[in-house]
Tab-separated table of C-alpha atoms and ligand atoms in Angstrom:
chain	number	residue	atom	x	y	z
A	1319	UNK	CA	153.691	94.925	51.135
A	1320	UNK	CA	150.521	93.958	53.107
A	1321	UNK	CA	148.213	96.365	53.582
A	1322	UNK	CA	146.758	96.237	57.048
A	1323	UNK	CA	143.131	97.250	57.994
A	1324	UNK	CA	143.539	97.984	62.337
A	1325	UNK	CA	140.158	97.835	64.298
A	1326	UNK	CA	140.554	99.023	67.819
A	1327	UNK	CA	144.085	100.677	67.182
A	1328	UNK	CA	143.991	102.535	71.327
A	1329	UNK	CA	143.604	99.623	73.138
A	1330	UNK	CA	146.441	97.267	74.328
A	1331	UNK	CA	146.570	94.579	71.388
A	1332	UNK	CA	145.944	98.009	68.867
A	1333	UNK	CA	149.304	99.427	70.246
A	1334	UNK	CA	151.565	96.319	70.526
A	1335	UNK	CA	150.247	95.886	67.334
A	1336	UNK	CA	151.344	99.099	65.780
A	1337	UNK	CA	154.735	98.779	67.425
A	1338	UNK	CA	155.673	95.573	65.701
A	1339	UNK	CA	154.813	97.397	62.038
A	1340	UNK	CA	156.598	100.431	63.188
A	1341	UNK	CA	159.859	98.199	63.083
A	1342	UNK	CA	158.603	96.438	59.975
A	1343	UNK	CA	157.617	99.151	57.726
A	1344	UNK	CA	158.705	98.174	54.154
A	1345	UNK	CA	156.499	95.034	54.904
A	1346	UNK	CA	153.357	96.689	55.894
A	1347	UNK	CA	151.300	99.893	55.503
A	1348	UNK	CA	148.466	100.981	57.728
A	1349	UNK	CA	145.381	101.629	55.434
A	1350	UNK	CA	142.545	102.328	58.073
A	1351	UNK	CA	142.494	102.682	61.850
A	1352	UNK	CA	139.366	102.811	64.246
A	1353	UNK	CA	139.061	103.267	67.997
A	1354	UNK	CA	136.066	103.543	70.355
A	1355	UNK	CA	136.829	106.610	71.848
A	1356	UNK	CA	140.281	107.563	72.621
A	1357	UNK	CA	140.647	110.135	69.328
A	1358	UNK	CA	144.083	111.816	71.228
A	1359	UNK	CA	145.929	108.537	70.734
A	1360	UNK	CA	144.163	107.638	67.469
A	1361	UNK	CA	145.185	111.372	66.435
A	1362	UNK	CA	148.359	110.649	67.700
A	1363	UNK	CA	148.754	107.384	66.037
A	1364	UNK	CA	147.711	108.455	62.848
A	1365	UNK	CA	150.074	111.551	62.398
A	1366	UNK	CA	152.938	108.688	62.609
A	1367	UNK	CA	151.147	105.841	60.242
A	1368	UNK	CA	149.665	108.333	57.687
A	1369	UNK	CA	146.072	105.812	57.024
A	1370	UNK	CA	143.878	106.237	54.267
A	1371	UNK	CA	140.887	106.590	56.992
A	1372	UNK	CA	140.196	106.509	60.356
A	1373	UNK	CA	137.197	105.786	62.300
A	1374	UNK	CA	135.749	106.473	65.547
A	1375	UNK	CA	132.866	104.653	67.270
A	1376	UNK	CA	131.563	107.078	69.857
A	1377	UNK	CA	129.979	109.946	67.591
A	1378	UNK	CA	130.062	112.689	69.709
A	1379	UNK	CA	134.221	112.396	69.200
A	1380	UNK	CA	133.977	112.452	65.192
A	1381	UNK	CA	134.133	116.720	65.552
A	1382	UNK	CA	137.475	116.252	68.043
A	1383	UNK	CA	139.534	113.632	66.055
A	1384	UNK	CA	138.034	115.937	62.666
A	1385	UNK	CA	139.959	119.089	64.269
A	1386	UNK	CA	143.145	116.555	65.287
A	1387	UNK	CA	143.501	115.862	61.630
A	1388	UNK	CA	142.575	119.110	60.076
A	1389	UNK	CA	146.096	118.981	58.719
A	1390	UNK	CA	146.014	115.588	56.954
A	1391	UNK	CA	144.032	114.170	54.122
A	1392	UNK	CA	142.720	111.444	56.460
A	1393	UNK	CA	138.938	110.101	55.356
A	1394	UNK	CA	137.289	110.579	58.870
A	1395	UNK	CA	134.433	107.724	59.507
A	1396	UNK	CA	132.127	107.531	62.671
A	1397	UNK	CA	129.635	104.878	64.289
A	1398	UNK	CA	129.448	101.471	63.572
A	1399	UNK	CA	128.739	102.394	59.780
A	1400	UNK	CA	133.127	103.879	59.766
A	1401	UNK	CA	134.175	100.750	61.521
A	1402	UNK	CA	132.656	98.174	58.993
A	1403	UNK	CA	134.267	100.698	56.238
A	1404	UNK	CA	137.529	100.369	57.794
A	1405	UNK	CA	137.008	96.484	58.215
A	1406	UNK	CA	136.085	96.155	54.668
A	1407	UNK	CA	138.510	99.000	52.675
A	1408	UNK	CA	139.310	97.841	49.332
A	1409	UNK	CA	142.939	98.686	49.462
A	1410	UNK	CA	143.818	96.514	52.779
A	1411	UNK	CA	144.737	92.498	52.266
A	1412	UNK	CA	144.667	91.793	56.283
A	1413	UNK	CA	142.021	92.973	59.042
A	1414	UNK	CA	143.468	93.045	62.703
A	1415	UNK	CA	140.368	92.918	64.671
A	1416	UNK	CA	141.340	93.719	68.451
A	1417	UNK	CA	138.210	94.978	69.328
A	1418	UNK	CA	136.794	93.913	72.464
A	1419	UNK	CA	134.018	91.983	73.309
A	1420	UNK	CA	130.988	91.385	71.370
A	1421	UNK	CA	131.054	94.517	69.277
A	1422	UNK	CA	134.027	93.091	67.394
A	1423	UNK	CA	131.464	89.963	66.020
A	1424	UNK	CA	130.105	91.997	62.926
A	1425	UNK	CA	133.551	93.151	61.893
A	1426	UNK	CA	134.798	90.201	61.749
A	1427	UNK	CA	132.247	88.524	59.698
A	1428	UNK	CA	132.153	92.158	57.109
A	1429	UNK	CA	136.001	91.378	56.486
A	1430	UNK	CA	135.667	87.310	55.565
A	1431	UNK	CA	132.713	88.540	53.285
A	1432	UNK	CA	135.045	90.950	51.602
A	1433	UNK	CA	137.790	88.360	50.680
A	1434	UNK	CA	140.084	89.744	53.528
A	1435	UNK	CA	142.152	87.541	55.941
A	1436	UNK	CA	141.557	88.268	59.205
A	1437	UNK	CA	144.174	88.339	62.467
A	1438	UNK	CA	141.895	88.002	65.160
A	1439	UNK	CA	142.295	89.036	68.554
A	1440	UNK	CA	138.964	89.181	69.262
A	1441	UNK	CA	137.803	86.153	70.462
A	1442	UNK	CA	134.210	86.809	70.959
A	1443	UNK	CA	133.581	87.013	67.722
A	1444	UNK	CA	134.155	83.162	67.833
A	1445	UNK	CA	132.698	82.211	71.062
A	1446	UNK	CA	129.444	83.743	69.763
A	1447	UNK	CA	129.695	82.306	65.883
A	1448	UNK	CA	132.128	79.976	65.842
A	1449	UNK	CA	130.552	77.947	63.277
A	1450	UNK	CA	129.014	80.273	60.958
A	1451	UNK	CA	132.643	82.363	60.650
A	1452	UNK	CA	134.200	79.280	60.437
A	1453	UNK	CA	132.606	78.065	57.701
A	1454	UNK	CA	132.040	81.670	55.928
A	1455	UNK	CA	136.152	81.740	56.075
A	1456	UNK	CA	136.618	78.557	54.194
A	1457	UNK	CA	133.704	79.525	51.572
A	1458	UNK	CA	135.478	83.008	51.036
A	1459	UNK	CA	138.485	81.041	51.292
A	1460	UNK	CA	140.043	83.383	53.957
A	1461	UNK	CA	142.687	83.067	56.892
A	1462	UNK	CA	141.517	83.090	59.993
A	1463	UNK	CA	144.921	83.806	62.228
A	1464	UNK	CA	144.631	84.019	65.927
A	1465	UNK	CA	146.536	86.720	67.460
A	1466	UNK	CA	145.842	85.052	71.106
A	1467	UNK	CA	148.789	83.836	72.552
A	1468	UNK	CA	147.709	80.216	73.207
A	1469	UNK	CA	146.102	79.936	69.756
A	1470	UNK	CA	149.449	81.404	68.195
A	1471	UNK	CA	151.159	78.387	70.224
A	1472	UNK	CA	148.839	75.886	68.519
A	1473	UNK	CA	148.548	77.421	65.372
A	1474	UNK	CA	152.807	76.851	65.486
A	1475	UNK	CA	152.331	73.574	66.696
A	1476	UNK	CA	149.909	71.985	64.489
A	1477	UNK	CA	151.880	73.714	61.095
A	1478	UNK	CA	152.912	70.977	59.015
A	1479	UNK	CA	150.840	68.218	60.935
A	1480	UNK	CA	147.302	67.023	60.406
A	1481	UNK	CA	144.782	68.049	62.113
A	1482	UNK	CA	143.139	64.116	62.443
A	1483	UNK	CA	146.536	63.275	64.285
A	1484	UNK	CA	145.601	65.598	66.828
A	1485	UNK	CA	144.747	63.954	70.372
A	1486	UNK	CA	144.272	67.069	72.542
A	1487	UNK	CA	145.117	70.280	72.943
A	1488	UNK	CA	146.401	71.725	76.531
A	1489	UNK	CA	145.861	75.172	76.945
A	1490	UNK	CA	147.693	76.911	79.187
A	1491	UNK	CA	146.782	79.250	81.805
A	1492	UNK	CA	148.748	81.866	84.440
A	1493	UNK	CA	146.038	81.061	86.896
A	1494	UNK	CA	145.357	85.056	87.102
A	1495	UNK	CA	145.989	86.948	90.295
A	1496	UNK	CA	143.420	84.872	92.591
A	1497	UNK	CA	144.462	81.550	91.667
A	1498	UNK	CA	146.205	80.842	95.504
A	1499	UNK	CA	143.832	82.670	97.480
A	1500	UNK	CA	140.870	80.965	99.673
A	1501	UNK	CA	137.643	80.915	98.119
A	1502	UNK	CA	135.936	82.637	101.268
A	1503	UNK	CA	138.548	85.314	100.821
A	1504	UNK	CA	136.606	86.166	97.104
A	1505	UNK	CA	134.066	88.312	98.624
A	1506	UNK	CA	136.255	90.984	99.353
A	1507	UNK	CA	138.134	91.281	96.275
A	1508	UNK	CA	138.434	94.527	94.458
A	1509	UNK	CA	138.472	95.975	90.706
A	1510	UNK	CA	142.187	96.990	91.783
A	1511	UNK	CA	143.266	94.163	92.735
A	1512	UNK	CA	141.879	91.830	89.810
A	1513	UNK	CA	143.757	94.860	87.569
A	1514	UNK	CA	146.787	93.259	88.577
A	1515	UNK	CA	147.389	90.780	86.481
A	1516	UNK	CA	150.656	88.696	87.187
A	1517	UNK	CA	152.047	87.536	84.404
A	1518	UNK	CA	150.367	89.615	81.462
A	1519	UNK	CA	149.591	93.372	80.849
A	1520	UNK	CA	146.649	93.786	78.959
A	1521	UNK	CA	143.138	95.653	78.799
A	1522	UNK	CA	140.670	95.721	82.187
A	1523	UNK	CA	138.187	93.876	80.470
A	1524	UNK	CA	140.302	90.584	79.553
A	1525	UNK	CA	142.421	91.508	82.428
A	1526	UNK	CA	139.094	90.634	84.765
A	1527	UNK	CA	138.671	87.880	82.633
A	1528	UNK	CA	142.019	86.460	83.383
A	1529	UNK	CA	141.101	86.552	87.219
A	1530	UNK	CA	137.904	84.794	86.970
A	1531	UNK	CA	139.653	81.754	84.259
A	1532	UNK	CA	136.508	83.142	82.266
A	1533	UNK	CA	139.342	84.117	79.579
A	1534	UNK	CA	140.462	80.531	79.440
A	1535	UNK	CA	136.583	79.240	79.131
A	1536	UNK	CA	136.561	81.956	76.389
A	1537	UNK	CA	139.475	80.172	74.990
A	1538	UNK	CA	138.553	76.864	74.698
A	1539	UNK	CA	135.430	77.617	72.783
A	1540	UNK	CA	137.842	79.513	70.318
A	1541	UNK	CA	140.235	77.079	69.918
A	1542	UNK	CA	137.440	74.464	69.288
A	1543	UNK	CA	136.073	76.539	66.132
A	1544	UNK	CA	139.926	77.398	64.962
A	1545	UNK	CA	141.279	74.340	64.725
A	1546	UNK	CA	137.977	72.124	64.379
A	1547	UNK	CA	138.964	70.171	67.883
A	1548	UNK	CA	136.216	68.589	69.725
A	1549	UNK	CA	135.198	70.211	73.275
A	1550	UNK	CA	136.356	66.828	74.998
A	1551	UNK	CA	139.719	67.150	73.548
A	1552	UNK	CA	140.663	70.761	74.844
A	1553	UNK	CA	142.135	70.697	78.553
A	1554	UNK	CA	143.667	73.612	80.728
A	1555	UNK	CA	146.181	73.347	83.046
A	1556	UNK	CA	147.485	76.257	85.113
A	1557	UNK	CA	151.161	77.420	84.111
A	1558	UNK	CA	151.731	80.324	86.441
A	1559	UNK	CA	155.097	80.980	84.724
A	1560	UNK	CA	153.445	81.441	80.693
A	1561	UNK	CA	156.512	80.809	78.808
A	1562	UNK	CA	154.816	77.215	77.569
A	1563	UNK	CA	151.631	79.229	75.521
A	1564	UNK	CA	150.165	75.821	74.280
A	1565	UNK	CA	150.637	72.327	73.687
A	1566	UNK	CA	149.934	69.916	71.155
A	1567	UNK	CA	149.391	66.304	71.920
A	1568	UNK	CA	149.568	64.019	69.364
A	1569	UNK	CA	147.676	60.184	68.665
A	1570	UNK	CA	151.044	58.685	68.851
A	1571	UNK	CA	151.874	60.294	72.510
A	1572	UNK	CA	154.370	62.963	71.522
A	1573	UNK	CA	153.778	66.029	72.518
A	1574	UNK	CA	154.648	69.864	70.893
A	1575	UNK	CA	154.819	73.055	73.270
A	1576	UNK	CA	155.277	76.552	71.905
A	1577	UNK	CA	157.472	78.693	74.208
A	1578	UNK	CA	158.565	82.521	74.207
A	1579	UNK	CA	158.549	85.573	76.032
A	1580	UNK	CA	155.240	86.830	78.127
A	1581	UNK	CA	155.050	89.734	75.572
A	1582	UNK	CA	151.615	89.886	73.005
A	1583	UNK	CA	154.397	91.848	70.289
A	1584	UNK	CA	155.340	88.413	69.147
A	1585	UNK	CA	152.353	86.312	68.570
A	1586	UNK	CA	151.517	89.814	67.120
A	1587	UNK	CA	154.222	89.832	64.285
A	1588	UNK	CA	153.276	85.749	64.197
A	1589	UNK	CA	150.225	86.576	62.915
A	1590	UNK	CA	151.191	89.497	60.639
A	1591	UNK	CA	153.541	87.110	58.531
A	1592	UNK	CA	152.899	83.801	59.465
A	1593	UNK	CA	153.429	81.334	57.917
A	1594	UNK	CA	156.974	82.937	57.526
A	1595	UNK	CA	158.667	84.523	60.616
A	1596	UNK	CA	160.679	87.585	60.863
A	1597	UNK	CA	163.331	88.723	63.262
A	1598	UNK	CA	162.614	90.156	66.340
A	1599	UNK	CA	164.134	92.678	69.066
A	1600	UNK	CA	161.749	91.663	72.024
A	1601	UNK	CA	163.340	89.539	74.780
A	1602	UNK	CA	164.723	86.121	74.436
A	1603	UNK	CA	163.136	83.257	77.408
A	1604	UNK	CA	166.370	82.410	79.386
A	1605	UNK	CA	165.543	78.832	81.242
A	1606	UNK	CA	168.357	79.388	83.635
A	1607	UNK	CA	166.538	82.133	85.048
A	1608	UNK	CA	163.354	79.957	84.954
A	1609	UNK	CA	164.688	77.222	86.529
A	1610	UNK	CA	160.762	75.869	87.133
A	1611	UNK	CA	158.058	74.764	85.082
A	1612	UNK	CA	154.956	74.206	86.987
A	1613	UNK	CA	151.650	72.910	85.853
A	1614	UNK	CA	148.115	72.079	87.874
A	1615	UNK	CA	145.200	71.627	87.333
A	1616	UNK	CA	142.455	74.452	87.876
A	1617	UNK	CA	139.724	74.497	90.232
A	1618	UNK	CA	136.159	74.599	89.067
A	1619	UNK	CA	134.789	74.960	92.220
A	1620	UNK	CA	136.597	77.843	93.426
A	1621	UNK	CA	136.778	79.058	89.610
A	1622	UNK	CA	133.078	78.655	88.450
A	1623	UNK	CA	133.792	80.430	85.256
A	1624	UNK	CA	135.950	77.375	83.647
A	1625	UNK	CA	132.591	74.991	84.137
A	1626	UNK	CA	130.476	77.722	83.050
A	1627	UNK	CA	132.246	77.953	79.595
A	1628	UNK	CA	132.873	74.423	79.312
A	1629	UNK	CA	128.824	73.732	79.795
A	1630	UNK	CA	127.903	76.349	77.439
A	1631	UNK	CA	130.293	75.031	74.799
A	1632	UNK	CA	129.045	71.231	75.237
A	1633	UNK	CA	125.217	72.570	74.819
A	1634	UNK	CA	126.071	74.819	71.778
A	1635	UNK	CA	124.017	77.087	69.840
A	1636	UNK	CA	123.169	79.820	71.277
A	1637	UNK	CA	124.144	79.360	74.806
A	1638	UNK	CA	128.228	80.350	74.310
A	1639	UNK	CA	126.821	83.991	73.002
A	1640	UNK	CA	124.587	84.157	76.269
A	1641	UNK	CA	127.240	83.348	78.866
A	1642	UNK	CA	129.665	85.836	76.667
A	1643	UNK	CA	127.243	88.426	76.874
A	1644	UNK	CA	126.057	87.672	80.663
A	1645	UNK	CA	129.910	87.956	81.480
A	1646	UNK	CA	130.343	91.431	79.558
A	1647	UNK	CA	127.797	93.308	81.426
A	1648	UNK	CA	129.037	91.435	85.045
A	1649	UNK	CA	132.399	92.059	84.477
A	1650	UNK	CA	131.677	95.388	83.596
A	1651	UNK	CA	129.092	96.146	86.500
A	1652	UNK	CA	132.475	94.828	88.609
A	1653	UNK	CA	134.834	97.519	87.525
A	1654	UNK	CA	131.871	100.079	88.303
A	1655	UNK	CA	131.783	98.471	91.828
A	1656	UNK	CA	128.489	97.735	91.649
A	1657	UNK	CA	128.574	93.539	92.014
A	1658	UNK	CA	131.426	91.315	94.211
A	1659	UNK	CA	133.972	89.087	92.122
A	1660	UNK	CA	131.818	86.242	93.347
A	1661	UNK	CA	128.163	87.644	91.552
A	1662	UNK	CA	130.652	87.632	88.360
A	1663	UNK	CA	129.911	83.703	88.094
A	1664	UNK	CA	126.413	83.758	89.472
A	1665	UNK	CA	124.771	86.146	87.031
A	1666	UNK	CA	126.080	84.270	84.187
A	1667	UNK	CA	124.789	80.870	85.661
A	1668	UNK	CA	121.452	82.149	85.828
A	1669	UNK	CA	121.504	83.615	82.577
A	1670	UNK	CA	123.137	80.950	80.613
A	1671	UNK	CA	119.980	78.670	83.033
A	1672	UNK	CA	117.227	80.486	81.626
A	1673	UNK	CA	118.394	81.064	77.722
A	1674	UNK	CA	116.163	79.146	75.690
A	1675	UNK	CA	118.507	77.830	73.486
A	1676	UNK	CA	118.480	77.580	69.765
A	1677	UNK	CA	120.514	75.354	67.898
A	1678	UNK	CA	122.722	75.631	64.600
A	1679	UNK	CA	121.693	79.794	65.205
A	1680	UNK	CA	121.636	81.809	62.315
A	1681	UNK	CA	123.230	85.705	62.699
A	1682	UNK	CA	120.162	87.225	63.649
A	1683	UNK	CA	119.577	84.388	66.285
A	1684	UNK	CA	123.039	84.538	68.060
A	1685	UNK	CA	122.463	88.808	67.935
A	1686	UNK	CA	119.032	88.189	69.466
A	1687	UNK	CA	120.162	85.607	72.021
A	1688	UNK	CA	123.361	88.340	73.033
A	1689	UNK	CA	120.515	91.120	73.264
A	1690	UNK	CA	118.598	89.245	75.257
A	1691	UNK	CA	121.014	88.125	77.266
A	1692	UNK	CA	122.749	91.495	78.106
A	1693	UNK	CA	118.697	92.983	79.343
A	1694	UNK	CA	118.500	89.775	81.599
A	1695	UNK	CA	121.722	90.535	83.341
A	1696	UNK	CA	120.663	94.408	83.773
A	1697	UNK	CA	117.808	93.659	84.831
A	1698	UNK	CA	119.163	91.534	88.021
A	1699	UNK	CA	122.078	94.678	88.863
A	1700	UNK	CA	121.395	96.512	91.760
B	108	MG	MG1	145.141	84.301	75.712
């Protein structure tokens, strides 16, 4: 029985996440459970999985989710003091960090100190210390297990190889919703239409992400630190049809694709009991009603966010947690309609411009250069 620690249990990963247990439940047991906000579905959620405690980020919601649960001997946690409890609970063997964004960086690195494996979804955490997690995990002597679909792919790909016969790695994007459109159409694009995501159903903020390739910039940095991979060595090409998640290209030429379904339940379950693999209900890819396979490569020009990443991962340090942080608040000053698609790209190039950057960044560095970062970009909003 694994006992499962689940950080951001409301949001989309936190549900597909719970569904997959609720079919495997002599394997795993919920311990804790945190949210940000959304105490009716934790509430809800936690009357089925019975945890031993459940946080909640937002304080003023501890009273709410308190009254939810009067029923139930639940240990009710708030603020970011309940969600490094429930990262770090004594009785859990495996941390599921789907938090979003940068808030899920500190989490990640209280679980690896307390000897626990750690599925991560959140792939901040590694775009902003890549390196120091990295090589915490292998002194703790931890699993780091991405939950990301791509990195699931690679993860399946390079099991049983070695990691110096690896020649590059192909990530593989859907292109997002924009990918066909003209780049002077980009001005007028709206937080509704960026929502709609073609291929994938997934949170707003990642969702955004998608339609700017910013995800896939996000990605490469994270597959860089997983699998130890150089920068030069990590390509993308656009596969609008994502049933190939990742490929694997050998020194000898051959090279290994993973392929399922476009649903995150099965990387999901990957991660929960990899390296073994259990059977699964969720739907079966039928090539016959494929019939293509279509790969291109993406444009930087019209997609500044891919160049953006892959500059801020060749100059290092500190500059990956800038652009991640300049790309939080701009996405986010998107959805509240306050900036065009296009500014997206623009703020972070000025931001990730003017970091000063240090190198080989301790904690408090990378936390000082995201702080920083996040005022600059507020201070250029309208
Ligand atoms: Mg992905």
């Amino acid at each position: 029985m694994k006992r499962i620690a689940l950080l951001g249990a409301t949001g989309s990963i936190g549900k597909n996440c719970l569904d997959v247990i609720r079919r495997l439940r002599s394997q795993f047991r919920v311990v804790t459970m945190t949210t940000n906000n959304n105490t009716e579905i934790l509430a809800e959620q936690a009357e089925e999985f019975r945890p031993t405690l459940c946080a909640v980020m937002d304080p003023h919601k501890v009273d709410d989710l308190q009254d939810r649960l009067s029923e139930r001997k639940i240990q009710i946690r708030t603020g970011p003091e309940g969600l490094l409890e429930a990262a770090t609970h004594p009785d859990t063997d495996l941390v599921v960090n789907a938090l979003v964004g940068a808030v899920g960086l500190i989490p990640t690195i209280r679980a690896i100190e307390a000897g626990k494996d750690v599925a991560l979804a959140n792939k901040e955490s590694l775009v902003m210390a890549g390196e120091f997690i990295m090589n915490l995990a292998q002194e703790k002597k931890v699993q780091i297990i991405p939950v990301d679909s791509e990195h699931s792919g690679i993860m399946q790909c390079l099991h049983g190889n070695r990691r110096e016969d690896v020649a590059r790695i192909i990530l593989t994007a859907s292109g997002g919703p924009f990918f066909n459109r003209r780049a002077e159409e980009f001005q007028s694009i709206t937080p509704q239409q960026a929502l709609e995501h073609p291929t994938w159903n997934m949170g707003p903020k990642i969702t955004v992400d998608s339609a700017t390739l910013m995800n896939k910039g996000l990605e490469v940095i994270e597959a860089h630190w997983l699998f130890g991979v150089p920068i030069s060595h990590i390509e993308v090409t656009i596969h609008k049809q994502s049933i190939i998640h990742s490929l694997v290209e050998f020194t000898d030429g051959s090279i290994l694709a993973q392929i399922g379904p476009t649903d995150m339940r099965l990387p999901i379950q990957i991660a929960l009991t990899f390296p073994e693999r259990m059977e699964s209900p969720y739907p079966r890819v039928r090539f016959e009603q494929t019939r293509m396979l279509t790969f291109e490569k993406p444009d930087h020009e019209k997609f500044p966010c891919l160049r953006l990443a892959y500059k801020a991962a060749q100059d290092g340090g500190t500059t990956p947690a800038v652009l991640n942080a300049a790309n939080e608040i701009a996405v986010q000053a998107f959805l509240e309609n306050r900036i065009s698609f296009e500014k997206i790209p623009s703020l972070i190039e000025e931001t990730t411009t003017r970091h000063v950057r240090a190198d080989r960044p301790s904690l408090n560095e990378i936390l000082t250069a995201d702080r920083w970062a996040r005022g600059y970009v507020m201070k250029q909003l309208p």
